[in-house]
mmCIF file of C-alpha atoms in Angstrom:
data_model
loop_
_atom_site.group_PDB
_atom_site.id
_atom_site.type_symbol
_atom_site.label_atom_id
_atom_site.label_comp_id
_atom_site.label_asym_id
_atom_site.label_seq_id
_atom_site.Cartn_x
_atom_site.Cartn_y
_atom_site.Cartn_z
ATOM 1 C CA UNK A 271 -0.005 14.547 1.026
ATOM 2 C CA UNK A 272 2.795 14.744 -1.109
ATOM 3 C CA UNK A 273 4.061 12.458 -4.304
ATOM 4 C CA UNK A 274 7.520 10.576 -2.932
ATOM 5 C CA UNK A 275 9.336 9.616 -6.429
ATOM 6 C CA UNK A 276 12.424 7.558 -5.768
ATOM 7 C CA UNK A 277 15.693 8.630 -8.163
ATOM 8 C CA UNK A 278 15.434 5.389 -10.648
ATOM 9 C CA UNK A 279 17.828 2.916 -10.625
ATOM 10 C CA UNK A 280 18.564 -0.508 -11.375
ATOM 11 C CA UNK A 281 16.901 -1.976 -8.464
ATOM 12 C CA UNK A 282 14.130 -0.056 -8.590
ATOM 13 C CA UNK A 283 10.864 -2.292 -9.782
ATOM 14 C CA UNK A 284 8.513 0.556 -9.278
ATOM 15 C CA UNK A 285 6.832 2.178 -12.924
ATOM 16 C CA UNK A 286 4.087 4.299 -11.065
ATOM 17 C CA UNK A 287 4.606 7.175 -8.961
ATOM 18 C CA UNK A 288 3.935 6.836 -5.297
ATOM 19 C CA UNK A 289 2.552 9.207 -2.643
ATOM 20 C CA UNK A 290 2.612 9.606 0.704
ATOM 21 C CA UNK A 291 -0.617 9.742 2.099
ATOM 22 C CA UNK A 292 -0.546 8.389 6.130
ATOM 23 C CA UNK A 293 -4.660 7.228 6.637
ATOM 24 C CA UNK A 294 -6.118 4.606 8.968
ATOM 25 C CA UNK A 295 -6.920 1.694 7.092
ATOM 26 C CA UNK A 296 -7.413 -2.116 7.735
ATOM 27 C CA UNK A 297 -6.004 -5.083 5.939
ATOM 28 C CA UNK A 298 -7.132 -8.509 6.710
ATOM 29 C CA UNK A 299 -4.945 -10.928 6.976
ATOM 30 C CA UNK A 300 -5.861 -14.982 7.457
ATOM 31 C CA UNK A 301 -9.415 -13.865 7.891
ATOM 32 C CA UNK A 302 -8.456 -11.797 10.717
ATOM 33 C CA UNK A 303 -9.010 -7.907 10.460
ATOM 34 C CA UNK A 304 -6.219 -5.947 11.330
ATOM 35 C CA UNK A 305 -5.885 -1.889 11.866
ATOM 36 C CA UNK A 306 -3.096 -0.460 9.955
ATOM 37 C CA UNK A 307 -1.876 2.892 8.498
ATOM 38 C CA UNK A 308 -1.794 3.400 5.613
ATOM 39 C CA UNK A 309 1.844 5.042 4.614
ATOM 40 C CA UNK A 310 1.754 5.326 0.673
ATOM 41 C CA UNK A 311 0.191 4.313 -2.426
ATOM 42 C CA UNK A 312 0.547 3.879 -6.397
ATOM 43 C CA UNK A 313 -1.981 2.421 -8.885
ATOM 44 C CA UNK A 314 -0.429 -1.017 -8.131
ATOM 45 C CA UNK A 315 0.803 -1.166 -4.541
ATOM 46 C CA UNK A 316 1.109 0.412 -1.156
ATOM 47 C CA UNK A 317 3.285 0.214 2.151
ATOM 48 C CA UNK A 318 1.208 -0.110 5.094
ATOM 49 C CA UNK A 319 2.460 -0.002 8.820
ATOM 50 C CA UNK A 320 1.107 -3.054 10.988
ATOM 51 C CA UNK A 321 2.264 -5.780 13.345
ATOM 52 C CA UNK A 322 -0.308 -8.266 11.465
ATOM 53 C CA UNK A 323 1.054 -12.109 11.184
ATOM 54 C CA UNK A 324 1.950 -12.350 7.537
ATOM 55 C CA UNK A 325 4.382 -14.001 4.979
ATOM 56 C CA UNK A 326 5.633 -13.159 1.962
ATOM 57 C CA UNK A 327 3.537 -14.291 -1.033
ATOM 58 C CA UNK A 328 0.156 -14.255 1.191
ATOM 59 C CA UNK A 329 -2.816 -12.658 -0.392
ATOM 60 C CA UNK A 330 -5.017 -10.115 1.859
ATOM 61 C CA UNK A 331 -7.597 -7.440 1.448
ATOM 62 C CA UNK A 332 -6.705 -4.002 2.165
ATOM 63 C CA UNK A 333 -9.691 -1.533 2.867
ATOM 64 C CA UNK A 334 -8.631 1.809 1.614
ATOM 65 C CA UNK A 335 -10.875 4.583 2.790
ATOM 66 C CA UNK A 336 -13.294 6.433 0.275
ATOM 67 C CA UNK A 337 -12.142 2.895 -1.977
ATOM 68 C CA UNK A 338 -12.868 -0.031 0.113
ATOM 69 C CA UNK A 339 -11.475 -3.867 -0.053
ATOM 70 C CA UNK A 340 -8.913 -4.211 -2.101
ATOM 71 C CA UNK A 341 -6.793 -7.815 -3.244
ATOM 72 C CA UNK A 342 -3.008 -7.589 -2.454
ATOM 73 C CA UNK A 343 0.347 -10.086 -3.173
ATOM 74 C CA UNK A 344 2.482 -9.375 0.134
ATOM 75 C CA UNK A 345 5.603 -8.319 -1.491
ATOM 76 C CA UNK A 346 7.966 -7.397 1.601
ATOM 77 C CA UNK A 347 7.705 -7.443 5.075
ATOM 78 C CA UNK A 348 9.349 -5.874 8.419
ATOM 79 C CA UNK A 349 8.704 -6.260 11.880
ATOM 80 C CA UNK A 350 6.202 -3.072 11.130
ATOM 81 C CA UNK A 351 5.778 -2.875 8.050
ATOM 82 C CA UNK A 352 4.293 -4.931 4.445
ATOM 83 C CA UNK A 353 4.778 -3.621 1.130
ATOM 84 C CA UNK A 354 2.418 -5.203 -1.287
ATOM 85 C CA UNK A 355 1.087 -5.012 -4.811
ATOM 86 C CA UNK A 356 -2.204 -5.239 -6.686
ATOM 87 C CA UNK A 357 -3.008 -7.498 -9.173
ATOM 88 C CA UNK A 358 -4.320 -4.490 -11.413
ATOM 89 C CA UNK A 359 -4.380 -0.966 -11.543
ATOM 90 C CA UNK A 360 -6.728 0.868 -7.934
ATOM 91 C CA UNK A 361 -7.735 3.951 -8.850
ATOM 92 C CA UNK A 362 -6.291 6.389 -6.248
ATOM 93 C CA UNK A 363 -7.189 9.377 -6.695
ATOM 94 C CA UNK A 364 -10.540 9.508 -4.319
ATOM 95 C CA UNK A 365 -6.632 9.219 -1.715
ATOM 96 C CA UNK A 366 -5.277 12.135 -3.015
ATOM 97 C CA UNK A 367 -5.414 15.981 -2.909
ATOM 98 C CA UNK A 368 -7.775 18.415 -4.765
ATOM 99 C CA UNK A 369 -5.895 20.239 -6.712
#
């Protein structure tokens, strides 16, 4: 797993470092659980990849593995992919490498 910091700029919303961590994971979406992978994470959002049928400003539950459910705000969507953010911090680092 590594820590993917992006250059910042003016467009660039993002205050917490992000890293790449590529895990199965599930969000559920509309009641409906859906199998996703997980691609990264910060404290207070994370990119999965899934097909699930979502809209911008929907709230679902992502279930991180070693965290469990957690609340999301879809922020951005793809035809495979939804960025979304937390309403507070996760605590991530059960996600990432021993050092």
């Amino acid at each position: 797993m590594t820590e993917d910091r992006k250059e910042p700029g003016a467009s660039d919303r993002r205050h917490d470092p992000r890293f790449v961590v590529n895990l199965p994971a599930h969000v559920t979406i509309r009641g409906a659980r859906v199998l996703c992978k997980l691609i990264d994470i910060s404290e207070h959002g994370a990119l999965v990849e899934t097909a699930g049928p979502v809209h911008v400003g929907d709230k679902v539950s992502l279930d991180l593995p070693k965290i469990g459910p957690t609340i999301a705000t879809v922020l951005r969507i793809t035809p495979t992919h939804m960025a979304m953010v937390f309403p507070g911090a996760v605590v991530i680092s059960s996600l990432l490498p021993k050092e």
